[in-house]
Short mmCIF file of C-alpha atoms in Angstrom, two decimals:
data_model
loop_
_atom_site.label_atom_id
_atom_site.label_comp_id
_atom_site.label_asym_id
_atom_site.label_seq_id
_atom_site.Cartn_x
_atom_site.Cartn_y
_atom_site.Cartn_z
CA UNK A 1 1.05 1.91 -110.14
CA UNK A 2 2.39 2.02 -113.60
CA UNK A 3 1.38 3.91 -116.35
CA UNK A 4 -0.89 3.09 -119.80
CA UNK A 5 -1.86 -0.57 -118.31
CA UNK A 6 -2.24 -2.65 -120.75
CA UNK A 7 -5.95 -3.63 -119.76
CA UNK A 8 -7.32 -0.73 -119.13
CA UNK A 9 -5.61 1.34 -122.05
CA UNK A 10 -7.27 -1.88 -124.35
CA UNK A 11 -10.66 -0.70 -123.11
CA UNK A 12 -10.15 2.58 -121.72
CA UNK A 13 -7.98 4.34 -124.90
CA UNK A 14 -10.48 4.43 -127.34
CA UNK A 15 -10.79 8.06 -127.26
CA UNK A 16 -7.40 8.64 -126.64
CA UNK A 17 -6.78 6.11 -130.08
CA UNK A 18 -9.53 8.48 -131.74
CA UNK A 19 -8.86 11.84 -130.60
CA UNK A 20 -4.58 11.69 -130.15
CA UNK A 21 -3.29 8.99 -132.20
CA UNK A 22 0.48 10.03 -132.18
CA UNK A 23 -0.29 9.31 -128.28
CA UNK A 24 -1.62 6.17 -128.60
CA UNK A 25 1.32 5.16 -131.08
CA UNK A 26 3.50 6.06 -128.41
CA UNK A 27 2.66 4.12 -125.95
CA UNK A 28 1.95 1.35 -127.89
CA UNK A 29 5.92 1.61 -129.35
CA UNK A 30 6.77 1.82 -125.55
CA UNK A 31 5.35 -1.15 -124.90
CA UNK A 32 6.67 -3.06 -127.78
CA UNK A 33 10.60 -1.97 -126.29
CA UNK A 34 9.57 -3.95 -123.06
CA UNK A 35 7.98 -6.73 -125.02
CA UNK A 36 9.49 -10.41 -123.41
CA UNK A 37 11.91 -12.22 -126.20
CA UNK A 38 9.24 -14.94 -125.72
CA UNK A 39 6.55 -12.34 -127.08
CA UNK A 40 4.93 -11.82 -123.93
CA UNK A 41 4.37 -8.11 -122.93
CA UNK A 42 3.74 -6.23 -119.80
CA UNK A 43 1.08 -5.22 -117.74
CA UNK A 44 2.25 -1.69 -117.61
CA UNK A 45 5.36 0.74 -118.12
CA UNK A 46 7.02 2.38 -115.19
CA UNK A 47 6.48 6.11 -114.76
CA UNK A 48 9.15 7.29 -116.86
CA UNK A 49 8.80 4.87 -119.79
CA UNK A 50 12.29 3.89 -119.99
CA UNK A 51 12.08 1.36 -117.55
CA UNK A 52 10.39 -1.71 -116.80
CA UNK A 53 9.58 -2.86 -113.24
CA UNK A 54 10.22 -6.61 -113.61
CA UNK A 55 7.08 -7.68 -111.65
CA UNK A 56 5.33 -6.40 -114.77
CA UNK A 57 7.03 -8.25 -117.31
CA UNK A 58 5.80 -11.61 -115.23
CA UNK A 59 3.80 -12.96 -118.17
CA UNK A 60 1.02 -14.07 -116.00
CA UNK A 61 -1.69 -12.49 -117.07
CA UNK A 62 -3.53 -14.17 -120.08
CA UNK A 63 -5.73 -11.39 -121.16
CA UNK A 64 -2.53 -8.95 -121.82
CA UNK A 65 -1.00 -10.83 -125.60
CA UNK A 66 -4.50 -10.55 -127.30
CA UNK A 67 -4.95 -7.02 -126.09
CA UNK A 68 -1.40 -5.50 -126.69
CA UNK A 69 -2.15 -7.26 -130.20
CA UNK A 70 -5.41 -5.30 -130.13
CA UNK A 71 -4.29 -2.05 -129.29
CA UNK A 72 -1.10 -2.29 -131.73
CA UNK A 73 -3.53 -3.02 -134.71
CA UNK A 74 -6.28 -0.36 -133.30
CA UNK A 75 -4.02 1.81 -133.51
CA UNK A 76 -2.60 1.47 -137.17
CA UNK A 77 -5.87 0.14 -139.04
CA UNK A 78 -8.27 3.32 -137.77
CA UNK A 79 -6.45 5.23 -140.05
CA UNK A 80 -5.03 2.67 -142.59
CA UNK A 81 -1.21 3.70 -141.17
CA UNK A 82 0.34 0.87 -142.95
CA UNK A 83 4.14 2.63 -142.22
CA UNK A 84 3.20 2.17 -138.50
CA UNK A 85 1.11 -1.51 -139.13
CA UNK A 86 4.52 -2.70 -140.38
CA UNK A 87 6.20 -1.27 -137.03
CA UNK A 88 4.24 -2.83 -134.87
CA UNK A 89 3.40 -6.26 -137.08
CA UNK A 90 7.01 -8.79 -135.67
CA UNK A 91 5.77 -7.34 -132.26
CA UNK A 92 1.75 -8.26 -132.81
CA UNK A 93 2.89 -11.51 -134.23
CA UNK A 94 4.91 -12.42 -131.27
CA UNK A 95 2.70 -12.16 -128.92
CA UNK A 96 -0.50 -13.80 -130.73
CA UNK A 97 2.77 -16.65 -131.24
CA UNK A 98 3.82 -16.39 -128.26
CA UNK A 99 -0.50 -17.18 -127.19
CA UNK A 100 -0.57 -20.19 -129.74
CA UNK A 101 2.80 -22.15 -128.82
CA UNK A 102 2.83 -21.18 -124.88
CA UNK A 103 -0.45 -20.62 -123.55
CA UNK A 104 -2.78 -22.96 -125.24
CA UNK A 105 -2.65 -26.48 -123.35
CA UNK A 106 -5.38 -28.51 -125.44
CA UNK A 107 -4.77 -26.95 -128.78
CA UNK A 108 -8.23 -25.40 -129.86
CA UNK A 109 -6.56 -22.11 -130.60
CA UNK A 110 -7.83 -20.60 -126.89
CA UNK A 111 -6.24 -19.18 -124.24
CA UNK A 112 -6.20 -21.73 -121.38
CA UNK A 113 -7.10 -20.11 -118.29
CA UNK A 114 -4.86 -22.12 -115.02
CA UNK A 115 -6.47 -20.02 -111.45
CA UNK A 116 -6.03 -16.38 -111.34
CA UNK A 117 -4.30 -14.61 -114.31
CA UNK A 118 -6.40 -12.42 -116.05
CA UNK A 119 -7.64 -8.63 -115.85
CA UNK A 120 -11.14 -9.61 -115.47
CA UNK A 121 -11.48 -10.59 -111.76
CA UNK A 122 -8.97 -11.64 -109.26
CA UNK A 123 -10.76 -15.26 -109.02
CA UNK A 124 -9.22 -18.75 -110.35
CA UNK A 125 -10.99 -19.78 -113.52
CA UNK A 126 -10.02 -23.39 -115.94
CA UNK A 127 -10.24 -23.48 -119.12
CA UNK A 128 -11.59 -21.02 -121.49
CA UNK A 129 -12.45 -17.86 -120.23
CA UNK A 130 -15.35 -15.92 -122.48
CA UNK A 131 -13.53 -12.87 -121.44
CA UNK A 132 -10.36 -13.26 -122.37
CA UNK A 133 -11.19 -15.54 -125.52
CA UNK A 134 -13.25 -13.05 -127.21
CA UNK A 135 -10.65 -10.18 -126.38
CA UNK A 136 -8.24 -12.90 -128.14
CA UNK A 137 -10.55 -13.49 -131.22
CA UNK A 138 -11.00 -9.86 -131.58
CA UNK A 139 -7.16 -9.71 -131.98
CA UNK A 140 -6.56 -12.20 -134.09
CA UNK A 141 -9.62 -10.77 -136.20
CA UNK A 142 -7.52 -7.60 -136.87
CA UNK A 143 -4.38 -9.53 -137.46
CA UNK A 144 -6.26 -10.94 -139.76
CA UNK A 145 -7.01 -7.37 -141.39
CA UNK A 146 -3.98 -6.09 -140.35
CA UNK A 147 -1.67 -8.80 -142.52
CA UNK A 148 -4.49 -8.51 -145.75
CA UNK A 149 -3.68 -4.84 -145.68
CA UNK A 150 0.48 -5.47 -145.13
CA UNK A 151 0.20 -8.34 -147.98
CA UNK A 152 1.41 -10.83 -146.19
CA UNK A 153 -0.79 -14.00 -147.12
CA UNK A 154 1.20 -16.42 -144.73
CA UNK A 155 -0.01 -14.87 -141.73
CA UNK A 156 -3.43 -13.90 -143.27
CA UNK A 157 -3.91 -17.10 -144.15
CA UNK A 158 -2.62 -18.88 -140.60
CA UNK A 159 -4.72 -16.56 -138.46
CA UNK A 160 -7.87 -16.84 -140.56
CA UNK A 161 -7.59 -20.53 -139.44
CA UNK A 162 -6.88 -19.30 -135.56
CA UNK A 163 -10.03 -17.35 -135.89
CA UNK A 164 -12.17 -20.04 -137.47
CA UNK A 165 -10.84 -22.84 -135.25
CA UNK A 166 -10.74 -20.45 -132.17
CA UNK A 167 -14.51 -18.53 -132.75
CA UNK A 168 -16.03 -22.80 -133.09
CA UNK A 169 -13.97 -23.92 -130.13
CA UNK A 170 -15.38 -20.91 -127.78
CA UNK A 171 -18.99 -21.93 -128.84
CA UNK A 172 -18.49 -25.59 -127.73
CA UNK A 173 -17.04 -24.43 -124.74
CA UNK A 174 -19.54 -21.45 -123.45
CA UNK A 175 -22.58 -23.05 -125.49
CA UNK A 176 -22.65 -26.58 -124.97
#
């Protein structure tokens, strides 16, 4: 298996984000080297970090944007580093992109779920997937933070609308 997953390290690296976060920096920058020109990343790094095992650059899984995005901002807004927020920003921006123009079929600013390609369980789900949309949300909610605190108002702006658009669309779909 690879090392610092993207799913689990989401969930799993909050005390290694609290407690060692040079470490978590580090992994998140060697993620962002293996990050897919399209601005998809991958599920994990190979053991030696300097190499990427092409299997896990697939882009399949849906959960893995919003939380790379996640853990890239965690990482930089727990202790207002705005020197490595504006390291990590082009890379956070393609992926939530990357999300938006490739991975959303019915435009409601979701992730569109297509059979088995998340994290959560190995089972086929359609459509929005609570899981995965509210780790999305949560990521676009600090990129939301995340661009007030870099100044730039473009992106503020256009992922304040994701997150609006995006938080109404999940209750329709999970509520209703």
């Amino acid at each position: 298996a690879g090392l610092a997953t993207t799913d689990v390290a989401m969930y799993g690296g909050v005390a290694t984000a609290s407690l060692f976060p040079n470490l978590e920096k580090a992994v998140i920058r060697a993620h962002i080297r293996f990050q897919n020109p399209n601005g998809a990343v991958c599920h994990s790094l190979a053991q030696n970090f300097r190499e990427m095992d092409p299997r896990e650059a697939n882009a399949k899984r849906l959960d893995m944007p919003g939380q790379f995005a996640y853990m890239a901002l965690r990482a930089g807004l727990y202790d207002e580093d705005r020197v490595f927020l504006s390291e990590v920003w082009p890379a956070v921006k393609r992926a939530l992109d990357y999300v938006l123009r490739e991975r959303d079929r019915n435009g409601d600013l979701l992730p569109d779920m297509e059979g088995v390609m998340c994290s959560y369980d190995n089972f086929p789900m359609f459509g929005v997937a609570p899981y995965v949309a509210t780790q999305w949300l949560a990521a676009i909610s600090a990129a939301v933070l995340a661009a007030k605190l870099l100044g730039d108002a473009e992106a503020e702006t256009r992922y304040a609308g994701v997150l609006a658009r995006g938080s109404e669309a999940l209750e329709a779909a999970t509520w209703n």
